[in-house]
Short mmCIF file of C-alpha atoms and ligand atoms in Angstrom, two decimals:
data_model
loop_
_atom_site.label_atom_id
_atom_site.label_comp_id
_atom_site.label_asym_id
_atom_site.label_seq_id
_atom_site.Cartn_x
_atom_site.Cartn_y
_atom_site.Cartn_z
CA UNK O 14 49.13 155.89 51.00
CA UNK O 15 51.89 156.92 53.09
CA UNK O 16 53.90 160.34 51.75
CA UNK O 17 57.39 161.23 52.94
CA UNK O 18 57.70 164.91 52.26
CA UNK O 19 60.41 165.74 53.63
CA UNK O 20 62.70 168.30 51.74
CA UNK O 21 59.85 169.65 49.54
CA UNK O 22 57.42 172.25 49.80
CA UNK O 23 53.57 171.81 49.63
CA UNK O 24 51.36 174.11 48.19
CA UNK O 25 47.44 173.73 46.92
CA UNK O 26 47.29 172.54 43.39
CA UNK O 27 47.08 175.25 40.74
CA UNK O 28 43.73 176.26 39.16
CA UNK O 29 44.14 177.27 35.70
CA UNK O 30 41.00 178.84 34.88
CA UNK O 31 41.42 179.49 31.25
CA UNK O 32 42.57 176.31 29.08
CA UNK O 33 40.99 174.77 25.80
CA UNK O 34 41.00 170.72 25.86
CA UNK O 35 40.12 170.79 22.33
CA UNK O 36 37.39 167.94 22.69
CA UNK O 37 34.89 167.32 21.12
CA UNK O 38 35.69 167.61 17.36
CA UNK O 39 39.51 168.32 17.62
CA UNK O 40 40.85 164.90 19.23
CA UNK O 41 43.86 165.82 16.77
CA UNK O 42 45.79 168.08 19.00
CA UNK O 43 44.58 167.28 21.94
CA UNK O 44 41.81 164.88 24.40
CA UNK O 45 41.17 165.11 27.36
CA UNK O 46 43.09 162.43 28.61
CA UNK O 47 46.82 163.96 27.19
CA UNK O 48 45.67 167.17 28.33
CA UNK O 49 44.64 166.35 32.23
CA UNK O 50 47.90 164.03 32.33
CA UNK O 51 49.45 167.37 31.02
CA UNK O 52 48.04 169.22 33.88
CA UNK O 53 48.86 166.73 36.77
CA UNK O 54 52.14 166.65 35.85
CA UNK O 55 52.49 170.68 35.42
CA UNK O 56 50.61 170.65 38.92
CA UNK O 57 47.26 172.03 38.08
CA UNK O 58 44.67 170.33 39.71
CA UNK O 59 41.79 172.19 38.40
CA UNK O 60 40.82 173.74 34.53
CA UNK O 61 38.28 175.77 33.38
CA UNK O 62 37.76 174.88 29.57
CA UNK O 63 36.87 177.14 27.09
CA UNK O 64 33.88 176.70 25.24
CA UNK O 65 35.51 176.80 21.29
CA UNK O 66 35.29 173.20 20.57
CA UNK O 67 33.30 171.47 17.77
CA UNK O 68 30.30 171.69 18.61
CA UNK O 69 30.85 174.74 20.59
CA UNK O 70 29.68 174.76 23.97
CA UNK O 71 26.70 176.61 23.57
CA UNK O 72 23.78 174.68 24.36
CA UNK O 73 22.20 172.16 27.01
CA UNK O 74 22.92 169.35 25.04
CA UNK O 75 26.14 170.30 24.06
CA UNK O 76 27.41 171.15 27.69
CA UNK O 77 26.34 167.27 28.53
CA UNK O 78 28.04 166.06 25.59
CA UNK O 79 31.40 167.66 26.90
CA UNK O 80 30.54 166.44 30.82
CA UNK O 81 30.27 162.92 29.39
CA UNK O 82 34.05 163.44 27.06
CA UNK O 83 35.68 165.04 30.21
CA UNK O 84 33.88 162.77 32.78
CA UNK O 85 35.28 159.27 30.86
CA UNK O 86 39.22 161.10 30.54
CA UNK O 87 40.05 162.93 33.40
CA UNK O 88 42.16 162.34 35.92
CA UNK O 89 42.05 166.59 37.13
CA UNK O 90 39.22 168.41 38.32
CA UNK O 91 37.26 170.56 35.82
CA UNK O 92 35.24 173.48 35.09
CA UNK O 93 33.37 173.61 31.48
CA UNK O 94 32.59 177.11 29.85
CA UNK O 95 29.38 178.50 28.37
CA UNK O 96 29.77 180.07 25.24
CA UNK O 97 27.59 183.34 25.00
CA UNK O 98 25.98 184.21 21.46
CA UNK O 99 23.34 186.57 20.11
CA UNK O 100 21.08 183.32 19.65
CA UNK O 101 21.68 181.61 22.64
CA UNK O 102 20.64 184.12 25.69
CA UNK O 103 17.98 182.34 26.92
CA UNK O 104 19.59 178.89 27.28
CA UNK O 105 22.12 180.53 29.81
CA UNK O 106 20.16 179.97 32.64
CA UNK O 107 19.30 176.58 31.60
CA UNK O 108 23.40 175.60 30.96
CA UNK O 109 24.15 177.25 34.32
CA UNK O 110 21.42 174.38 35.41
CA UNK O 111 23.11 172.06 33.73
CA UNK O 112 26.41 172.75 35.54
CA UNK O 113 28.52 175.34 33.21
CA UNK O 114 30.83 175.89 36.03
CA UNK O 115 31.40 179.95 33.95
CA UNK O 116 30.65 181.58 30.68
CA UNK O 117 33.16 183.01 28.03
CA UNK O 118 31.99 186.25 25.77
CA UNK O 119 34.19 186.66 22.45
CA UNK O 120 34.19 190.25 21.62
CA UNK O 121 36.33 189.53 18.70
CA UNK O 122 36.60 186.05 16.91
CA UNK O 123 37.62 184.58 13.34
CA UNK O 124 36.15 181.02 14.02
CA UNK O 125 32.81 180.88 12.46
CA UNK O 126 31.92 178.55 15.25
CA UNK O 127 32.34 181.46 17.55
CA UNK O 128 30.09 183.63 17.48
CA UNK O 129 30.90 187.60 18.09
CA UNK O 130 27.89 189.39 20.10
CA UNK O 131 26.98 192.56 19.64
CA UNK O 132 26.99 195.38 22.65
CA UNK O 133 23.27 195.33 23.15
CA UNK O 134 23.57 191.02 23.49
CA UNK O 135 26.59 191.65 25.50
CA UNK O 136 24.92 193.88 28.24
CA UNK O 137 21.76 191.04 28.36
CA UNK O 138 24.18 188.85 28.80
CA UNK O 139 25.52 190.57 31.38
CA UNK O 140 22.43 190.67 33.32
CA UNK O 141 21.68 187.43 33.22
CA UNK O 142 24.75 186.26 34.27
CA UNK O 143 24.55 189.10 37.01
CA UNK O 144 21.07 187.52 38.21
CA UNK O 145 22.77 184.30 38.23
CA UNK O 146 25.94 185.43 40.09
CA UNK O 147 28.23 183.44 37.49
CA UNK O 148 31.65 185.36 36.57
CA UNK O 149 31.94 186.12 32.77
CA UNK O 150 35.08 185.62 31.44
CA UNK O 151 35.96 188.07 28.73
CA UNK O 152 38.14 187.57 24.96
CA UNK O 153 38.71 191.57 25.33
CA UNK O 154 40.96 191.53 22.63
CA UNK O 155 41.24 190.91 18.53
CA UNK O 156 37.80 192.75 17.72
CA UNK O 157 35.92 192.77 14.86
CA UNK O 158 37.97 196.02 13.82
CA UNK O 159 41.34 193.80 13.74
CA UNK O 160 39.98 191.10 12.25
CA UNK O 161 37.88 193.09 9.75
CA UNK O 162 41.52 195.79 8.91
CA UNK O 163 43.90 192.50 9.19
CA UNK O 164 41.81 190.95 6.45
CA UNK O 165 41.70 193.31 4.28
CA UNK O 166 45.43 194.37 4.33
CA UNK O 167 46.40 190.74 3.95
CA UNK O 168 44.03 190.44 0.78
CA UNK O 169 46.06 193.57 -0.56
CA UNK O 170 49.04 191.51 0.24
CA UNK O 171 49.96 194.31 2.60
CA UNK O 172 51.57 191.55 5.11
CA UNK O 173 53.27 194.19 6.83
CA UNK O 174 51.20 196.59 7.55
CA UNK O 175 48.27 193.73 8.39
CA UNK O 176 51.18 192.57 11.19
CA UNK O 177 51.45 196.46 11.97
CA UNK O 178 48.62 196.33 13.03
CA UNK O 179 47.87 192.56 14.52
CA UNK O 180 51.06 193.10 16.55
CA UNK O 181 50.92 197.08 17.81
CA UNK O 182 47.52 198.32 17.69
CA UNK O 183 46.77 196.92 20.99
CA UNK O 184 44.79 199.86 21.71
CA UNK O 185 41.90 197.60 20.99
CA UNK O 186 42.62 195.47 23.75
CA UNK O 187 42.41 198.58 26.01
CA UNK O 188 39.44 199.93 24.18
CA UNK O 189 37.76 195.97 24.93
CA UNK O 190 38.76 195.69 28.24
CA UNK O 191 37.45 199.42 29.05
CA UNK O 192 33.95 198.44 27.37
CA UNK O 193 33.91 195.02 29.38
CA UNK O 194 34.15 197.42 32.91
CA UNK O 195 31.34 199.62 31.77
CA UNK O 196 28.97 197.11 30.61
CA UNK O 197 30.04 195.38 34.41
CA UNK O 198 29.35 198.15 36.05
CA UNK O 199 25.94 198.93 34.72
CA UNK O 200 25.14 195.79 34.95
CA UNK O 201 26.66 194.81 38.24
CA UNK O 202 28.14 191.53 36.51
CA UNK O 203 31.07 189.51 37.65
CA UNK O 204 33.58 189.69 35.06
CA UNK O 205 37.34 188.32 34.58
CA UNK O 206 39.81 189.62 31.58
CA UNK O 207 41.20 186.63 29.96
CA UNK O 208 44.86 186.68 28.84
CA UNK O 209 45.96 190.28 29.44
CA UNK O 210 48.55 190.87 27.16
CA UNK O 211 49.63 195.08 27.15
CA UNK O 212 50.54 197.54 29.75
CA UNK O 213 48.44 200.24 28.16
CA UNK O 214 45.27 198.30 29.45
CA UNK O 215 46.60 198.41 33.55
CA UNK O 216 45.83 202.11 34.07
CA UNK O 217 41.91 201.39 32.62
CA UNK O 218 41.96 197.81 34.77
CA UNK O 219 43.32 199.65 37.77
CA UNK O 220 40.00 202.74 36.98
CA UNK O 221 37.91 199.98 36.69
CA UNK O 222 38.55 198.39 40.31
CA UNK O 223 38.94 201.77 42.01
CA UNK O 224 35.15 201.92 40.99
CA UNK O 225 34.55 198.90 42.77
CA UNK O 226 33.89 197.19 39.32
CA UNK O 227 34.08 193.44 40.16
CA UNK O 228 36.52 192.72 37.70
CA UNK O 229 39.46 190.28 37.71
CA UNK O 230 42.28 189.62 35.52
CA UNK O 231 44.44 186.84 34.15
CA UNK O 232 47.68 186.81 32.13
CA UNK O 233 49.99 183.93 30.58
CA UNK O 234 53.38 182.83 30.81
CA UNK O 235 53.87 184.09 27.50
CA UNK O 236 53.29 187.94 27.95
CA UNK O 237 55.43 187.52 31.16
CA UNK O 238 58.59 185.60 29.55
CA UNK O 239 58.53 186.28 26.35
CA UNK O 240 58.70 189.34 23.66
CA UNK O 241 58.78 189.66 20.16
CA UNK O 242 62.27 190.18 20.26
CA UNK O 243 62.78 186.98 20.34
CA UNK O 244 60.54 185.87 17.84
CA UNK O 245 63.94 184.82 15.75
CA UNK O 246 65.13 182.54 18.48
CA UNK O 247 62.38 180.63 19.51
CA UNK O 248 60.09 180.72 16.36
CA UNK O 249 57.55 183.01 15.64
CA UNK O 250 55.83 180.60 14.14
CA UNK O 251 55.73 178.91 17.63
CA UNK O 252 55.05 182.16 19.28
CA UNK O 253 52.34 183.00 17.13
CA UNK O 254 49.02 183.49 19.14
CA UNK O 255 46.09 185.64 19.75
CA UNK O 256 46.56 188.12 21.40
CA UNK O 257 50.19 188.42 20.16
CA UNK O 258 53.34 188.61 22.75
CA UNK O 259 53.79 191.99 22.22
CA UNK O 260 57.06 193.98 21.91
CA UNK O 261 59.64 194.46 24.89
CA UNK O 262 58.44 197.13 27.44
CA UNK O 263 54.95 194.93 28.43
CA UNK O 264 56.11 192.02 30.89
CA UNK O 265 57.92 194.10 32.87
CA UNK O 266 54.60 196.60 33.92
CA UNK O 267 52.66 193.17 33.44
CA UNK O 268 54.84 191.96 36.22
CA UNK O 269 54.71 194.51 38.30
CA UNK O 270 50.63 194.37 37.71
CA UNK O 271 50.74 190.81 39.06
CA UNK O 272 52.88 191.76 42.01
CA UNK O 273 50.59 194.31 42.76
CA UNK O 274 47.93 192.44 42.69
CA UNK O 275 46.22 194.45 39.61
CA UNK O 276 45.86 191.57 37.33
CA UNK O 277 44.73 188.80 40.03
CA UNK O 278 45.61 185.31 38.21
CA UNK O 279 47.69 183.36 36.38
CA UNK O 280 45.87 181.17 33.50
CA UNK O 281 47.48 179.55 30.63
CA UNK O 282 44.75 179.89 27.17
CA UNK O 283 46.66 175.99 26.81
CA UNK O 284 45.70 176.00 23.41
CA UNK O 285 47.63 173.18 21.66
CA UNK O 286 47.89 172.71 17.63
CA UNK O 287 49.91 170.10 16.09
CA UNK O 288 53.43 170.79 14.82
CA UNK O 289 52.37 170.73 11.01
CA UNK O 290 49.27 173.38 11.64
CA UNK O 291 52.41 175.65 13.62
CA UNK O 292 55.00 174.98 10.78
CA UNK O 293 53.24 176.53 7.14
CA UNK O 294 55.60 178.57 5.26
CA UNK O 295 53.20 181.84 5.96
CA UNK O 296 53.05 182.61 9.63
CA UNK O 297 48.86 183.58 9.02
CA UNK O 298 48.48 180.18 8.26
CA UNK O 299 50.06 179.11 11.21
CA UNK O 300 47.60 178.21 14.00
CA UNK O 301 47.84 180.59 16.96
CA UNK O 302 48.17 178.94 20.45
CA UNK O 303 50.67 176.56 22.31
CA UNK O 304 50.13 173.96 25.18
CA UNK O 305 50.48 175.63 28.60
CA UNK O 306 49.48 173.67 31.90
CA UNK O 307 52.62 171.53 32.02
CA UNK O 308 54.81 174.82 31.67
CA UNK O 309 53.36 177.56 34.24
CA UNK O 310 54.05 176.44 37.33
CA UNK O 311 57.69 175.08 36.34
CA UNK O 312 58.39 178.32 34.71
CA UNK O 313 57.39 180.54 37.74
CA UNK O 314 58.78 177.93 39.86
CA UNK O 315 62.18 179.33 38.19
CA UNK O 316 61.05 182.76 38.78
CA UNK O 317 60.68 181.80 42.51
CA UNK O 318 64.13 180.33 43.34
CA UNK O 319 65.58 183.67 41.17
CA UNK O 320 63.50 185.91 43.72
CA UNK O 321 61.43 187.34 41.62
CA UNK O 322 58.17 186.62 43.48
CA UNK O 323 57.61 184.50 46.51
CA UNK O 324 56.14 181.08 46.81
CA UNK O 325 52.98 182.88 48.72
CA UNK O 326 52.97 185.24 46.10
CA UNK O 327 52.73 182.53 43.46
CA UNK O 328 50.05 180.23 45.63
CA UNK O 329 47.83 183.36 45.58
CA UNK O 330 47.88 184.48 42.12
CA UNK O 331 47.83 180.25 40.64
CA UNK O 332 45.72 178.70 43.56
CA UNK O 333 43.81 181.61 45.87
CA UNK O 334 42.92 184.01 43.45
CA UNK O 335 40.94 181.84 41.46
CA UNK O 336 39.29 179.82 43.63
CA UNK O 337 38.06 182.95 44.85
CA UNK O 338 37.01 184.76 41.71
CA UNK O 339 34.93 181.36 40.18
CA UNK O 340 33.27 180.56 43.46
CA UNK O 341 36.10 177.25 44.22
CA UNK O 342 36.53 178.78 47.32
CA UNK O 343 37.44 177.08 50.20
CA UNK O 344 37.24 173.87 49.05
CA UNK O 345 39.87 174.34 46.23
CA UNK O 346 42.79 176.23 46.08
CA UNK O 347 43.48 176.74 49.65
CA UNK O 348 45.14 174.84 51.97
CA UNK O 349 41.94 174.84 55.03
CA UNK O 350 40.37 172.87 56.95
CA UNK O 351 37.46 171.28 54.75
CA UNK O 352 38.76 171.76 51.45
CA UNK O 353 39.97 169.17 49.10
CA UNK O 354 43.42 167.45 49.37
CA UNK O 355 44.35 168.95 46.12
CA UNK O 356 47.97 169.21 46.55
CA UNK O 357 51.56 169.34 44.83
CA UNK O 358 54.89 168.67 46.88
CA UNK O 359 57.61 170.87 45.12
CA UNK O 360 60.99 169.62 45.50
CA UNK O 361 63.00 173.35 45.02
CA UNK O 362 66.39 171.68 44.49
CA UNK O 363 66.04 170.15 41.11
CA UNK O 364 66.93 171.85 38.07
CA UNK O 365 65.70 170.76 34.41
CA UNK O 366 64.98 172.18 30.77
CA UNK O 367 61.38 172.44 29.01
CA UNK O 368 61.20 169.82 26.45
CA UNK O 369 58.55 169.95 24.01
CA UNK O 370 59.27 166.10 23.66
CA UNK O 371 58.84 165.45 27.47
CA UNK O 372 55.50 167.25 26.96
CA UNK O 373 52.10 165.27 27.11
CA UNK O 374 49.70 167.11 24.89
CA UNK O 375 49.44 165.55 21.56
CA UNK O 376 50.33 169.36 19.98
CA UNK O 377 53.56 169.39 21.99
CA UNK O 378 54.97 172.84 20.15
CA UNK O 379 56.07 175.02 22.62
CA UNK O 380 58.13 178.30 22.33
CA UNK O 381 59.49 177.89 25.59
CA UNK O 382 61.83 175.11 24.65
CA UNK O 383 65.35 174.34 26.11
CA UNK O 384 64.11 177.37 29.18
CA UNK O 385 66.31 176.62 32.30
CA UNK O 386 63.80 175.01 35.07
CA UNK O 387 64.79 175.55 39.10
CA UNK O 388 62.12 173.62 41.36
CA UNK O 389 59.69 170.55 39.97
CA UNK O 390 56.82 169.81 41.11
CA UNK O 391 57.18 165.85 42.01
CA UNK O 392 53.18 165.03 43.18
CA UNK O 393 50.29 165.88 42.21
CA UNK O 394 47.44 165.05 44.22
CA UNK O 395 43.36 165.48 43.42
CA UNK O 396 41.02 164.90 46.16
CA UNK O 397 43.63 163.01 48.32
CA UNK O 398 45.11 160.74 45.31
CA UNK O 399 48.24 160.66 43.58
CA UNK O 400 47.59 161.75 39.64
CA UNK O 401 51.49 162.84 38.79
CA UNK O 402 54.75 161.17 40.27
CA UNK O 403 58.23 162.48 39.32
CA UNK O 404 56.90 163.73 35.92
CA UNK O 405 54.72 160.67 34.94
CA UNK O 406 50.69 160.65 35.10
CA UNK O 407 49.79 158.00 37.31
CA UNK O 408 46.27 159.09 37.88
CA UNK O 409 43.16 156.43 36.66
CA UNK O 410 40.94 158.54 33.56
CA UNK O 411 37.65 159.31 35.37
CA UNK O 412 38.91 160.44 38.53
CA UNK O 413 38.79 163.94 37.78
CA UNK O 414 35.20 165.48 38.58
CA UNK O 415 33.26 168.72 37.75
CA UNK O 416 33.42 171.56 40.15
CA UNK O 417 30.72 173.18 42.27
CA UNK O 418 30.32 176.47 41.70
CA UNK O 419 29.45 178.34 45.10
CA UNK O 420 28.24 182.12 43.83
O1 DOR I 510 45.91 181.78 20.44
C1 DOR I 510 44.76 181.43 20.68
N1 DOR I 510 44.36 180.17 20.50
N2 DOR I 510 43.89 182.34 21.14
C2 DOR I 510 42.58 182.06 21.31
O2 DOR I 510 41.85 182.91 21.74
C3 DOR I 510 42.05 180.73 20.93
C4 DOR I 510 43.12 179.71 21.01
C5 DOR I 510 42.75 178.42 20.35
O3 DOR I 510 41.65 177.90 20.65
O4 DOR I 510 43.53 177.90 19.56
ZN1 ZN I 511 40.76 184.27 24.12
ZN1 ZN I 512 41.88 181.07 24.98
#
């Protein structure tokens, strides 16, 4: 295959290291094939998927189930979860065996299927993971406090207060993220804060690493671009997702945190629903979560040609940073000698819109519709072949392959 680049930009393909492909048991919104066609088209060329799927990812058996699913579909490269409960802590060793490329701890969770560890579980599974020199990726937010207060209030019918508290109380995220350091640094576990979402938590993060904690952090596009203010514009319906977008006064410090180089990476929680689960009259009965991989890297792509950031800065906090932090690194993420040709060409000269009818997940609701795009991504490449061209998956399903983890 012969490439004429000339014009664009090439950068390593992005690694979004926190996305949920919904398969098995929720086909529905999502497979594996719309959402790797998502991703080579957005320019990721690598996903880490959470573990939240039906059966959850918490055993042997079901890791190989979800190996098999995301071996037959596709057409990225991919990283499955572990999911850590109270009953499963001595199959971790075993999954890590089996090839969970990470593992995912829920300190807080409403799905039944999910289970919610307590501290003592936590720390074991802290040392395990420590013994096994796996990062832990961390739900430091929505805590059994939340969801316990949230209920109740919403019972009362005390909507208002049970949002109140859902949307501002985010000093449980702080109070989360603070208890995920300590328990890291007892332990001496690898941990990574998944979708930061409030300023209050940078000043504990930035503690945390002056310790020499080895912690990293993610956030989304949606705590960077968006705000509740404008909830009325774009939907809050569509919006709606845990943890919330807060209120104005957090992307700008979350920003900065990124710039900084605070909060390490950029992830997406790609959590698609279909249109009728994000459209019930009663926004609690709304499903929280919107697609994400085909959006990122267009919408800081924007960011770029504004000046916000740099293209460097971007490649380290989408590509570097997380090849480094899950143990890609150098083989992914990085443009070296000896790693894979996972590449995108960029052409910085073409303008668009996000469409959620252009999008290729099945649940295609997105709250950053009709937002003004400035540089595409036009190829996608995985291990040297073309998977994305001008927009369109081109990629065969199978291609895509699981990582190795180097720890
Ligand atoms: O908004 C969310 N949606 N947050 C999560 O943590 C889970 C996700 C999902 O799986 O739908
Ligand atoms: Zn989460
Ligand atoms: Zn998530």
């Amino acid at each position: 295959e012969t490439i004429d680049a000339a014009g664009l930009h090439v950068i390593p393909g992005a690694i979004d290291v926190h996305v949920h492909f919904r398969e098995p048991g929720f086909s529905h919104k999502e497979t594996w094939t719309s959402a790797t066609q998502a991703a080579a088209v957005g320019g990721v060329t690598t996903v880490f998927d959470m573990p939240n799927t039906n059966p959850p990812t918490a055993s042997v058996a079901a890791l190989d189930q979800k190996h098999a699913i995301a071996g037959a579909q596709a057409i990225v490269d991919y990283g499955l979860y572990g999911l850590i409960g109270e009953h499963n802590l001595d199959q971790l060793e075993a999954m890590a065996q089996a090839g969970a490329a990470s593992f995912k701890l829920y300190m807080g969770s409403e799905n039944p299927l999910v289970p919610c560890p307590p501290d003592g579980a936590i720390v074991e599974a802290f040392e395990i993971l420590a013994r096994l020199g796996l990062r832990c990726t961390v739900h430091a937010e929505n805590t059994p406090l939340l969801a316990w207060r949230g209920d109740k209030l919403r019972a009362a019918g005390r909507t208002d207060a049970a949002a109140h508290l859902e949307q501002h109380i985010d000093l449980a995220a702080v109070e989360a993220v603070s208890r995920t350091a300590i328990f890291a640094e007892w332990t001496g576990a690898k941990v990574h804060i998944a979708h930061e979402s409030t300023r209050h938590s940078l000043p504990h993060i930035r503690f945390a690493k002056d310790r020499g904690v080895d912690l990293t952090v993610e956030t989304c596009p949606h705590y960077l671009f968006l705000s509740t203010d404008e909830g009325a514009r774009l939907g809050d319906n569509f919006m709606r997702v845990k943890p919330p977008v807060r209120e104005p006064g957090h992307a700008g410090p979350l920003w900065d945190a990124l710039l900084d180089g605070t909060i390490d990476i950029i992830s997406t929680d790609h959590a698609p629903h279909l249109r009728s689960e994000k459209t019930r009259d009663v926004i609690w009965d709304c499903a929280p979560g919107f697609p994400g991989v085909e959006t990122s890297m267009v919408l800081m792509l924007a960011e770029v040609s504004r000046g916000r950031l740099t293209l460097g800065q971007y490649v380290r906090m989408a590509c570097e940073a997380p090849a480094k932090a899950f143990g890609l690194f150098p083989t992914k993420g990085v443009l070296a000698v000896g790693a894979d040709a996972d590449i995108v060409l960029l052409d910085m000269t073409k303008t668009g819109r996000i469409s959620a009818a252009g999008l290729h997940s099945i649940g295609n609701a997105t709250p950053f519709e009709g937002f003004p795009l400035h540089g595409l991504p036009v190829r996608t490449l995985v291990r040297g072949r073309t998977v994305a061209l001008e927009g369109r998956p081109v990629g065969t399903p199978g291609w895509g392959r699981p990582v190795t983890v180097a720890c």
